[in-house]
PDB file of C-alpha atoms in Angstrom:
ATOM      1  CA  UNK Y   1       0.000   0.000   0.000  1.00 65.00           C
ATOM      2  CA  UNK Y   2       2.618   2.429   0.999  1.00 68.00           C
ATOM      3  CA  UNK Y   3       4.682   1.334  -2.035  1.00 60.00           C
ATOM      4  CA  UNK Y   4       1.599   2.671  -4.109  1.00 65.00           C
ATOM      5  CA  UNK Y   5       0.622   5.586  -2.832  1.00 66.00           C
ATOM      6  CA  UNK Y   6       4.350   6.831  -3.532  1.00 62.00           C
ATOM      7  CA  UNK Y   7       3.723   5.769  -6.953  1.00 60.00           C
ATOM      8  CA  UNK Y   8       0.565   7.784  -7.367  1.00 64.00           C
ATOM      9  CA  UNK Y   9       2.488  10.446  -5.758  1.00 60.00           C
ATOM     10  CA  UNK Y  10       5.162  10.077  -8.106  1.00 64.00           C
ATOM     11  CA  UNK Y  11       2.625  10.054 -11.338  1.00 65.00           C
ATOM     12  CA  UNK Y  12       1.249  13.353  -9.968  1.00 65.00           C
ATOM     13  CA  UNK Y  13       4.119  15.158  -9.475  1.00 67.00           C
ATOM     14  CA  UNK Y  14       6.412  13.874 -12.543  1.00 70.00           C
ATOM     15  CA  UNK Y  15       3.960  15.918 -14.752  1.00 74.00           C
ATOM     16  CA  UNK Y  16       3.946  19.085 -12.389  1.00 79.00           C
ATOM     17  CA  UNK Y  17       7.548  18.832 -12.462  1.00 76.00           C
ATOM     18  CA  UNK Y  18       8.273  18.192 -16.450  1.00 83.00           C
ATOM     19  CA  UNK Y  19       5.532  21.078 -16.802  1.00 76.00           C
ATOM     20  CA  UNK Y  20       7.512  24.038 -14.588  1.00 86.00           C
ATOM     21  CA  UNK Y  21      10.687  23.110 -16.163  1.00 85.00           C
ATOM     22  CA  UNK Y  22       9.366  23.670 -19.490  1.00 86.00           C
ATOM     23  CA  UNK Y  23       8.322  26.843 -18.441  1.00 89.00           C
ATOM     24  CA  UNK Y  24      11.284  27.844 -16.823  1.00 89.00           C
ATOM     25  CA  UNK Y  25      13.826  26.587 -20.220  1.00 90.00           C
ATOM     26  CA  UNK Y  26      10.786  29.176 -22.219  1.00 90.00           C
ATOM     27  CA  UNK Y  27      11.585  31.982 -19.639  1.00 94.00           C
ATOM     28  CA  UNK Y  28      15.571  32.004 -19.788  1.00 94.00           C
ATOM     29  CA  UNK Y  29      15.264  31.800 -23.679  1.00 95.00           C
ATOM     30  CA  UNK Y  30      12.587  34.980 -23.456  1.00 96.00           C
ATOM     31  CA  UNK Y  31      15.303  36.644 -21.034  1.00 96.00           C
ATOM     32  CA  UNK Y  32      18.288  35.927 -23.720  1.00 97.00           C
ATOM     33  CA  UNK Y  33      16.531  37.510 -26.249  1.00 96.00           C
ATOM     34  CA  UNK Y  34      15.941  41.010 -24.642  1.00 95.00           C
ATOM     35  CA  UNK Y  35      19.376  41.808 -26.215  1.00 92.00           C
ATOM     36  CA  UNK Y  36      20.415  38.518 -28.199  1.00 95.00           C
ATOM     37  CA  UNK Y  37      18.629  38.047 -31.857  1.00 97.00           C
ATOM     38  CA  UNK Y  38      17.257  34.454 -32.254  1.00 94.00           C
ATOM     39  CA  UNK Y  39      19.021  32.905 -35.184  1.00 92.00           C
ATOM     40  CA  UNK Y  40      15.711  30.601 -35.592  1.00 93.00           C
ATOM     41  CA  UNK Y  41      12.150  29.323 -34.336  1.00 95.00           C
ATOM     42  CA  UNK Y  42      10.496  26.240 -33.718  1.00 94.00           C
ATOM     43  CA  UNK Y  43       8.919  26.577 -36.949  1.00 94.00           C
ATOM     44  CA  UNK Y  44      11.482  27.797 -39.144  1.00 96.00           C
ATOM     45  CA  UNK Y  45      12.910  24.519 -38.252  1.00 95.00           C
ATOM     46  CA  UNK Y  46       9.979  22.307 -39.047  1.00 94.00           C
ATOM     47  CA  UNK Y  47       9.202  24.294 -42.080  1.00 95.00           C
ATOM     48  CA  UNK Y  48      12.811  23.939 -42.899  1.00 95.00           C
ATOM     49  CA  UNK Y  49      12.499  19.890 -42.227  1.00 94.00           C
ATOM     50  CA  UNK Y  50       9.280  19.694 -44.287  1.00 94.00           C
ATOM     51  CA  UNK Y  51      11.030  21.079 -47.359  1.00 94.00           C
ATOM     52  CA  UNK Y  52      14.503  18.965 -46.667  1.00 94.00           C
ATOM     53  CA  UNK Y  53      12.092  15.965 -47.163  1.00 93.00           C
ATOM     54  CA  UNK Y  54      12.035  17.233 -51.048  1.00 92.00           C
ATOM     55  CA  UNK Y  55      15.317  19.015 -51.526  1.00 91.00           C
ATOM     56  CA  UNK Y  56      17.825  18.192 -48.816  1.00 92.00           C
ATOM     57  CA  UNK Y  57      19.899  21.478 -49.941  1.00 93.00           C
ATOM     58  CA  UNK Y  58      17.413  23.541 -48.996  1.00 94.00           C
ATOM     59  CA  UNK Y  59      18.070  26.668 -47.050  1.00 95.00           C
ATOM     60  CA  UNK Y  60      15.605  28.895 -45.379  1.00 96.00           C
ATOM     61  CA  UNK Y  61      15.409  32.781 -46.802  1.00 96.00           C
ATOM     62  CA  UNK Y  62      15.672  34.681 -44.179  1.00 97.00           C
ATOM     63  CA  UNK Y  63      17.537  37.886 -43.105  1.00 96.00           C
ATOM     64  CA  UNK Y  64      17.605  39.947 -39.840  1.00 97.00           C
ATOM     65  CA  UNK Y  65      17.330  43.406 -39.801  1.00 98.00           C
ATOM     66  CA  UNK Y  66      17.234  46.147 -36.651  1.00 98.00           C
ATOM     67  CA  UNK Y  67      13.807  47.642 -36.206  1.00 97.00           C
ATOM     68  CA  UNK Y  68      14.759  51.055 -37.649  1.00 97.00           C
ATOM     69  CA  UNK Y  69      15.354  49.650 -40.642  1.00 98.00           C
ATOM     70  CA  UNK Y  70      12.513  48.099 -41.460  1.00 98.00           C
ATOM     71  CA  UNK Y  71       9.731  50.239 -43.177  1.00 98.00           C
ATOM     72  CA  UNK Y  72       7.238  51.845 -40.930  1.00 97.00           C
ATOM     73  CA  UNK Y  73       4.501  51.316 -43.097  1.00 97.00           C
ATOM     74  CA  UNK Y  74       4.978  47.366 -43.060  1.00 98.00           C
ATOM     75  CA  UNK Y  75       4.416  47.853 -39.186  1.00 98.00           C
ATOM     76  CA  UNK Y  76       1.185  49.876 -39.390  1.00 97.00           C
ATOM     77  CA  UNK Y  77      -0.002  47.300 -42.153  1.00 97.00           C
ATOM     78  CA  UNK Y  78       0.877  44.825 -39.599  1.00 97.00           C
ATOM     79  CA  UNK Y  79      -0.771  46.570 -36.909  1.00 96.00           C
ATOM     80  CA  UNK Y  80      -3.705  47.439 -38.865  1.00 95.00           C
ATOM     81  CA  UNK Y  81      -4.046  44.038 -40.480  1.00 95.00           C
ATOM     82  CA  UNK Y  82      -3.356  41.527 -37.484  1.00 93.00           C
ATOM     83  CA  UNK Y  83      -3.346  43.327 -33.939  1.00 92.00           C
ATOM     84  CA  UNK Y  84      -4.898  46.984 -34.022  1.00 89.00           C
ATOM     85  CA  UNK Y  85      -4.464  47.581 -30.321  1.00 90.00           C
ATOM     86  CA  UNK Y  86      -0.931  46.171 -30.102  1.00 93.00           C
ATOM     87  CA  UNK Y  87       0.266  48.915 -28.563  1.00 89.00           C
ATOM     88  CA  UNK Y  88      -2.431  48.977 -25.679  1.00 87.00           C
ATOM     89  CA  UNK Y  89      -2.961  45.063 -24.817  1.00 88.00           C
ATOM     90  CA  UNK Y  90      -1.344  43.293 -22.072  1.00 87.00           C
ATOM     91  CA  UNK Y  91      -1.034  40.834 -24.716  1.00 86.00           C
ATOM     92  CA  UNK Y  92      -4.091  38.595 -25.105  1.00 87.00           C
ATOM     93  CA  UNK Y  93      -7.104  40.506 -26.315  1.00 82.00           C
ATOM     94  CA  UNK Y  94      -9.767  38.371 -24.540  1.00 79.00           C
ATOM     95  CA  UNK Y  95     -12.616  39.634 -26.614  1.00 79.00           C
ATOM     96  CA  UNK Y  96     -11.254  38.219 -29.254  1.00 73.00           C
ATOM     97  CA  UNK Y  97     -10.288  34.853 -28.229  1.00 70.00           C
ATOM     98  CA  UNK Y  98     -14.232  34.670 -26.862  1.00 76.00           C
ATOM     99  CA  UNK Y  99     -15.637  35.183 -30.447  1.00 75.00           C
ATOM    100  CA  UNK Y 100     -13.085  32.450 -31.780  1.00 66.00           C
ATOM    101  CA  UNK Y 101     -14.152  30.262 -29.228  1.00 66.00           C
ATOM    102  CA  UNK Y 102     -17.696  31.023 -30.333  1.00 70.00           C
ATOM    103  CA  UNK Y 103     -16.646  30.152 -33.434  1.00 69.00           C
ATOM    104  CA  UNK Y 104     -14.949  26.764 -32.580  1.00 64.00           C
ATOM    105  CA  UNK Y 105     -17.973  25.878 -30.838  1.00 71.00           C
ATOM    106  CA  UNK Y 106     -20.609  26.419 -33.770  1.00 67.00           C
ATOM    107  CA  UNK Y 107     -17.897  25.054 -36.331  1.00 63.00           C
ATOM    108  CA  UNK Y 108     -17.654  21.891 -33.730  1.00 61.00           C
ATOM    109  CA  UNK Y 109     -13.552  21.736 -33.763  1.00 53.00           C
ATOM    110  CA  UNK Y 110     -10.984  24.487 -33.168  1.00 50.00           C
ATOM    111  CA  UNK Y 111     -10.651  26.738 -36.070  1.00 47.00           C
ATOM    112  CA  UNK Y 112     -10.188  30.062 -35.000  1.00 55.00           C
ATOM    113  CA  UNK Y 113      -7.549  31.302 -32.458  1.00 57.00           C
ATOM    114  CA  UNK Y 114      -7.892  35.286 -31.742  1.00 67.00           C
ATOM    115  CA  UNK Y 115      -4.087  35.666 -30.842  1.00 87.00           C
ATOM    116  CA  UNK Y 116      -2.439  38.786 -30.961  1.00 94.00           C
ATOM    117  CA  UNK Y 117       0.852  40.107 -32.483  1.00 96.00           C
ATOM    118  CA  UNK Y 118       2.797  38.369 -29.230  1.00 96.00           C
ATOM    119  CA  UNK Y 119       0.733  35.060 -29.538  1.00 94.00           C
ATOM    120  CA  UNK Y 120       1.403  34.589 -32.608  1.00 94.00           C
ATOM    121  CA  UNK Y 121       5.388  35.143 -32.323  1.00 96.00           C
ATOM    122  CA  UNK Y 122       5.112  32.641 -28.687  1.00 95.00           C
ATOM    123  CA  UNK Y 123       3.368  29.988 -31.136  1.00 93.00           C
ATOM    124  CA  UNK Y 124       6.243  30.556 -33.318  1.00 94.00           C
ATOM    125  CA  UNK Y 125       9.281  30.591 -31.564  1.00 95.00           C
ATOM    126  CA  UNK Y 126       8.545  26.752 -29.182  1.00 93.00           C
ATOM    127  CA  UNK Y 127       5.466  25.742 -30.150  1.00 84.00           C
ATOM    128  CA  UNK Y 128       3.782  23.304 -32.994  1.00 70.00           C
ATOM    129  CA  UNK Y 129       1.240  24.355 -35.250  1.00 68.00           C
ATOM    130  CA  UNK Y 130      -1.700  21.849 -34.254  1.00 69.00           C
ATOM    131  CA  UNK Y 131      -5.060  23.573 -32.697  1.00 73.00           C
ATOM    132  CA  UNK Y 132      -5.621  22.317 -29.326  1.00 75.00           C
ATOM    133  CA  UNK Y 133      -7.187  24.359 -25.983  1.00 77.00           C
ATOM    134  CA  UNK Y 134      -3.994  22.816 -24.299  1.00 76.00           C
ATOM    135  CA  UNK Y 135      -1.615  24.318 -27.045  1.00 79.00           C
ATOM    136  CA  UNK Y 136      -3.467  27.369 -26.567  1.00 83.00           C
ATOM    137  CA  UNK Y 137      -3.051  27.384 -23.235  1.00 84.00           C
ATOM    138  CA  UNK Y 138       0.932  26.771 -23.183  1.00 89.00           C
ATOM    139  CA  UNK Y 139       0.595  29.801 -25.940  1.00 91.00           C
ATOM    140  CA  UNK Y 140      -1.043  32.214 -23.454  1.00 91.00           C
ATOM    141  CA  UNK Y 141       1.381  31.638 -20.769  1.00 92.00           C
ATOM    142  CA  UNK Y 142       4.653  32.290 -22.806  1.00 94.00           C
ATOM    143  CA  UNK Y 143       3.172  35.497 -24.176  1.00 95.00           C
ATOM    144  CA  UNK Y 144       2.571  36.605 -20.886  1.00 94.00           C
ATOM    145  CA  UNK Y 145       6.647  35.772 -20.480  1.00 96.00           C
ATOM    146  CA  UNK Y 146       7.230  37.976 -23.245  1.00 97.00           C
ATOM    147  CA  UNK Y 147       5.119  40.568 -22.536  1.00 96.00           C
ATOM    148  CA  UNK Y 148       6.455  40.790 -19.340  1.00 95.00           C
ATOM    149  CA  UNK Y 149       9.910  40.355 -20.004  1.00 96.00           C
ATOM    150  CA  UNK Y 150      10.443  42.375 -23.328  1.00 96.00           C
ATOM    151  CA  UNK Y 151       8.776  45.682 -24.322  1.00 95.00           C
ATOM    152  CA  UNK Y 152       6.489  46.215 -27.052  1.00 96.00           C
ATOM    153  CA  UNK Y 153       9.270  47.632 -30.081  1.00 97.00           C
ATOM    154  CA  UNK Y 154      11.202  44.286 -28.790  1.00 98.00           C
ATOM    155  CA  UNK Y 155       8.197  42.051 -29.410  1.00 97.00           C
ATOM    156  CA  UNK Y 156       7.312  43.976 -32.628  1.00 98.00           C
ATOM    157  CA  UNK Y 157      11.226  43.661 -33.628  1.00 98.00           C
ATOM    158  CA  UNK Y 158      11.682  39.722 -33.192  1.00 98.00           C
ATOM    159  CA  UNK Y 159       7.892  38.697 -34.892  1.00 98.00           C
ATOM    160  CA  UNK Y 160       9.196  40.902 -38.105  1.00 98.00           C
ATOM    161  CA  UNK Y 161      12.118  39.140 -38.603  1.00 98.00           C
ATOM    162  CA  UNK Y 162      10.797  35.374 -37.874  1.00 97.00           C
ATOM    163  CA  UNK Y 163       7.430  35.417 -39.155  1.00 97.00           C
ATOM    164  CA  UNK Y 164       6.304  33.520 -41.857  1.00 97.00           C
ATOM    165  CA  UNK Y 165       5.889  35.322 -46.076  1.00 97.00           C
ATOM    166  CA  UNK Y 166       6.081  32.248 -48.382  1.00 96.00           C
ATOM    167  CA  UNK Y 167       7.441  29.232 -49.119  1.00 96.00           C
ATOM    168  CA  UNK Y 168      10.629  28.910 -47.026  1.00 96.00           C
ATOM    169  CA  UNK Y 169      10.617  32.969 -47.028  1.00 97.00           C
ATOM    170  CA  UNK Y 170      11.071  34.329 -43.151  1.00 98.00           C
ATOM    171  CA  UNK Y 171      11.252  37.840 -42.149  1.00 97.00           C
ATOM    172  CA  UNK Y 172      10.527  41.732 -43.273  1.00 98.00           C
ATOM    173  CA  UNK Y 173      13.574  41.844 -45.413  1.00 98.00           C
ATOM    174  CA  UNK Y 174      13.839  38.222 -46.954  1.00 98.00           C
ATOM    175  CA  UNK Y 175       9.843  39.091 -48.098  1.00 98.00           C
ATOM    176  CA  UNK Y 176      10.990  42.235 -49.442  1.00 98.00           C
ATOM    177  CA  UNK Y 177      13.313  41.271 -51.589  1.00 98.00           C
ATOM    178  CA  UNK Y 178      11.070  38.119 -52.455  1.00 97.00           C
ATOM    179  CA  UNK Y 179       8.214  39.821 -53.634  1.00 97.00           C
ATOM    180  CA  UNK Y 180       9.112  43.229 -54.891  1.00 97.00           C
ATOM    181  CA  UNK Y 181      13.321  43.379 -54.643  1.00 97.00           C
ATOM    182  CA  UNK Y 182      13.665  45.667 -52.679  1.00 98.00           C
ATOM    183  CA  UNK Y 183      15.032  45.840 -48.892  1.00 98.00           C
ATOM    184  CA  UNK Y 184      12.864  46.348 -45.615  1.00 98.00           C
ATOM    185  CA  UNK Y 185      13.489  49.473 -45.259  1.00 98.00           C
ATOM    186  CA  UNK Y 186      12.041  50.211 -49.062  1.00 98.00           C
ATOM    187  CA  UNK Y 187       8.715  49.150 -48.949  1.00 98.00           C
ATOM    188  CA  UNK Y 188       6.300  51.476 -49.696  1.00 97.00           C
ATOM    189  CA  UNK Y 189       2.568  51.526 -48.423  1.00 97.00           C
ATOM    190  CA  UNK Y 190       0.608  49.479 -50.907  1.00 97.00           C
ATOM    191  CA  UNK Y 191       3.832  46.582 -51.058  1.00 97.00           C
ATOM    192  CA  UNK Y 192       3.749  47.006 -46.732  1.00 98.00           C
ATOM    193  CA  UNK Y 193      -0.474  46.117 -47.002  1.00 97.00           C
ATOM    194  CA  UNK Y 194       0.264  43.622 -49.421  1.00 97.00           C
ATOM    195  CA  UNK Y 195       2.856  41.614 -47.445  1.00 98.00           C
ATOM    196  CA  UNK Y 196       0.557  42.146 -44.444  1.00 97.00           C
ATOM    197  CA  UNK Y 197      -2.949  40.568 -45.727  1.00 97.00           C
ATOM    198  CA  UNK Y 198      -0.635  37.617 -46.843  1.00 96.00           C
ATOM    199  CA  UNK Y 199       0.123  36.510 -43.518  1.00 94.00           C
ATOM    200  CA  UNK Y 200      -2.371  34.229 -42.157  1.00 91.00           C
ATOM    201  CA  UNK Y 201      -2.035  32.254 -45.274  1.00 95.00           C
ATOM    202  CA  UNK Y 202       1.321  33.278 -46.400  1.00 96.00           C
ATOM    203  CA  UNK Y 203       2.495  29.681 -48.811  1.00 95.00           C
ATOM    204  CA  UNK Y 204      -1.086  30.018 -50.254  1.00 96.00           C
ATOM    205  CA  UNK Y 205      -0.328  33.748 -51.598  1.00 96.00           C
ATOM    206  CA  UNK Y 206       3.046  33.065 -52.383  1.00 94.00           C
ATOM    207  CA  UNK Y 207       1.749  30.511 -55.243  1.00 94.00           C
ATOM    208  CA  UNK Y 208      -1.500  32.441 -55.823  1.00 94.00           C
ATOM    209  CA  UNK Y 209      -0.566  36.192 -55.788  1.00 92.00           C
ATOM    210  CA  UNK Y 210      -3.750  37.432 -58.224  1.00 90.00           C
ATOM    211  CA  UNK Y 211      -5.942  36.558 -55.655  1.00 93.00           C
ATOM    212  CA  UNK Y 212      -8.839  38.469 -55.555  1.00 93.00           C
ATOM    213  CA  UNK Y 213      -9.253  38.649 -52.170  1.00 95.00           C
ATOM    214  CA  UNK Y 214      -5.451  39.395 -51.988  1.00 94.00           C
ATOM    215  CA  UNK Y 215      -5.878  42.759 -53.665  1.00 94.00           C
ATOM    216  CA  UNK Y 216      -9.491  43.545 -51.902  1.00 96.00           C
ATOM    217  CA  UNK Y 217      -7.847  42.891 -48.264  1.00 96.00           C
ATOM    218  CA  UNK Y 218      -4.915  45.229 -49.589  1.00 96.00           C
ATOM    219  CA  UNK Y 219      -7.214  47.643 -50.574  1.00 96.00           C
ATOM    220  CA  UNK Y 220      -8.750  48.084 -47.279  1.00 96.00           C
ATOM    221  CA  UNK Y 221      -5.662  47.514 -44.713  1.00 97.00           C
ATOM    222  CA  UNK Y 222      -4.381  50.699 -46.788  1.00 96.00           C
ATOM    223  CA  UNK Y 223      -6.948  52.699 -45.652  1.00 95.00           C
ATOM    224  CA  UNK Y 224      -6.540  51.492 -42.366  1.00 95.00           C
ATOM    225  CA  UNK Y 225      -3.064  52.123 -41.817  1.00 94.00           C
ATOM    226  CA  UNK Y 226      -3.149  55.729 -41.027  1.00 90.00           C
ATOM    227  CA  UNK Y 227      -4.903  54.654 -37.473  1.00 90.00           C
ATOM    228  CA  UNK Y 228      -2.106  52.041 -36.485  1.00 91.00           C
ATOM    229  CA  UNK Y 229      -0.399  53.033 -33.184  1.00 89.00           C
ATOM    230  CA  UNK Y 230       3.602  51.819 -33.247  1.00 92.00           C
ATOM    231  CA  UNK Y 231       4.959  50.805 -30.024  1.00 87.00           C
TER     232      UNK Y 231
END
């Protein structure tokens, strides 16, 4: 009897334990990167296995830049287009995650996740791409790590240059010279909305950039630019 109570014990806590030291490897990486540039993410490395599986010469385009020299009107188009109060936020915007969960619930499966700007660069940087409430969970708790540990311009700074434009394309100035040849820093306003509507689906675009919808979400982010705070 004793014997198995310290097992039950053990199963209990082994889970509790793995769990907090997880959190606690996610914290000193969030605390390097306050002045350190992260040379990768969790998913430019699956993304960079997926295409290895085809051509194992493949290398990743990707390029970092500083923050000043990326163009200001990619990061209203971002701002406008994926987080509009960015700048405000403690970084979950709760409304929004309760209408995707309203969503998930009529759609009967997860579909829809409401993250922010600093979600989306937590899911990024450790975390896999399935849809789960326990995923989602992991995802709040690191943003609150970043949010807490970096400010807002550092946030804004690291999701530029990791996020996702194409196929094997990461960052503000690889997608700038992808698309339109140009560097960050040279992107004008209509080329900024454009790269900035293409991000939820950002492969898709990448092989199907006459989309209609592509142009009409353009058309729109550019008139909502003007009203994007910047950290």
């Amino acid at each position: 009897m004793k014997f198995l109570r310290k097992l039950l014990l053990w199963l209990v806590l082994a889970p509790i334990a793995i769990v907090l030291v997880m959190q606690l490897y996610f914290a000193a990486q969030i605390w390097w990167w306050k002045d350190h540039n992260p040379s990768s993410t969790s998913f430019m490395d699956r993304q960079l296995a997926v295409l290895r599986e085809k051509d194992p010469n493949v290398r990743l385009k990707h390029k970092w830049v500083p923050y000043n020299r990326i163009s200001n009107h990619l990061k209203r188009a971002i701002i406008a287009a994926e987080d509009s109060n960015f700048s405000e936020h403690e970084g979950v915007d709760w409304e929004a995650m309760q209408k995707a969960y309203e969503k998930n619930l009529k759609k009967g499966k997860v579909v829809a996740g409401g993250s922010t700007i600093t979600q989306q660069l937590a899911k990024n940087l450790f975390l896999s791409g399935e849809r789960s409430y326990l995923r989602k969970a992991q995802e709040v708790a690191i943003t609150y790590m970043l949010e807490y540990m970096l400010d807002k311009e550092r946030i804004f700074e690291i999701y530029l240059n990791v996020v996702e434009w194409g196929v094997g394309v990461f960052g503000a100035e690889a997608a700038a010279q992808h698309y339109y040849g140009v560097s960050a820093a040279q992107l004008g306003p209509a080329q900024a909305a454009r790269l900035a509507v293409m991000l939820p689906r950002p492969r898709f675009y990448d092989k199907n950039r006459g989309s209609a919808y592509l142009q009409r979400r353009t058309e729109l982010i550019l008139r909502r630019m003007g009203a994007a705070d910047l950290p």
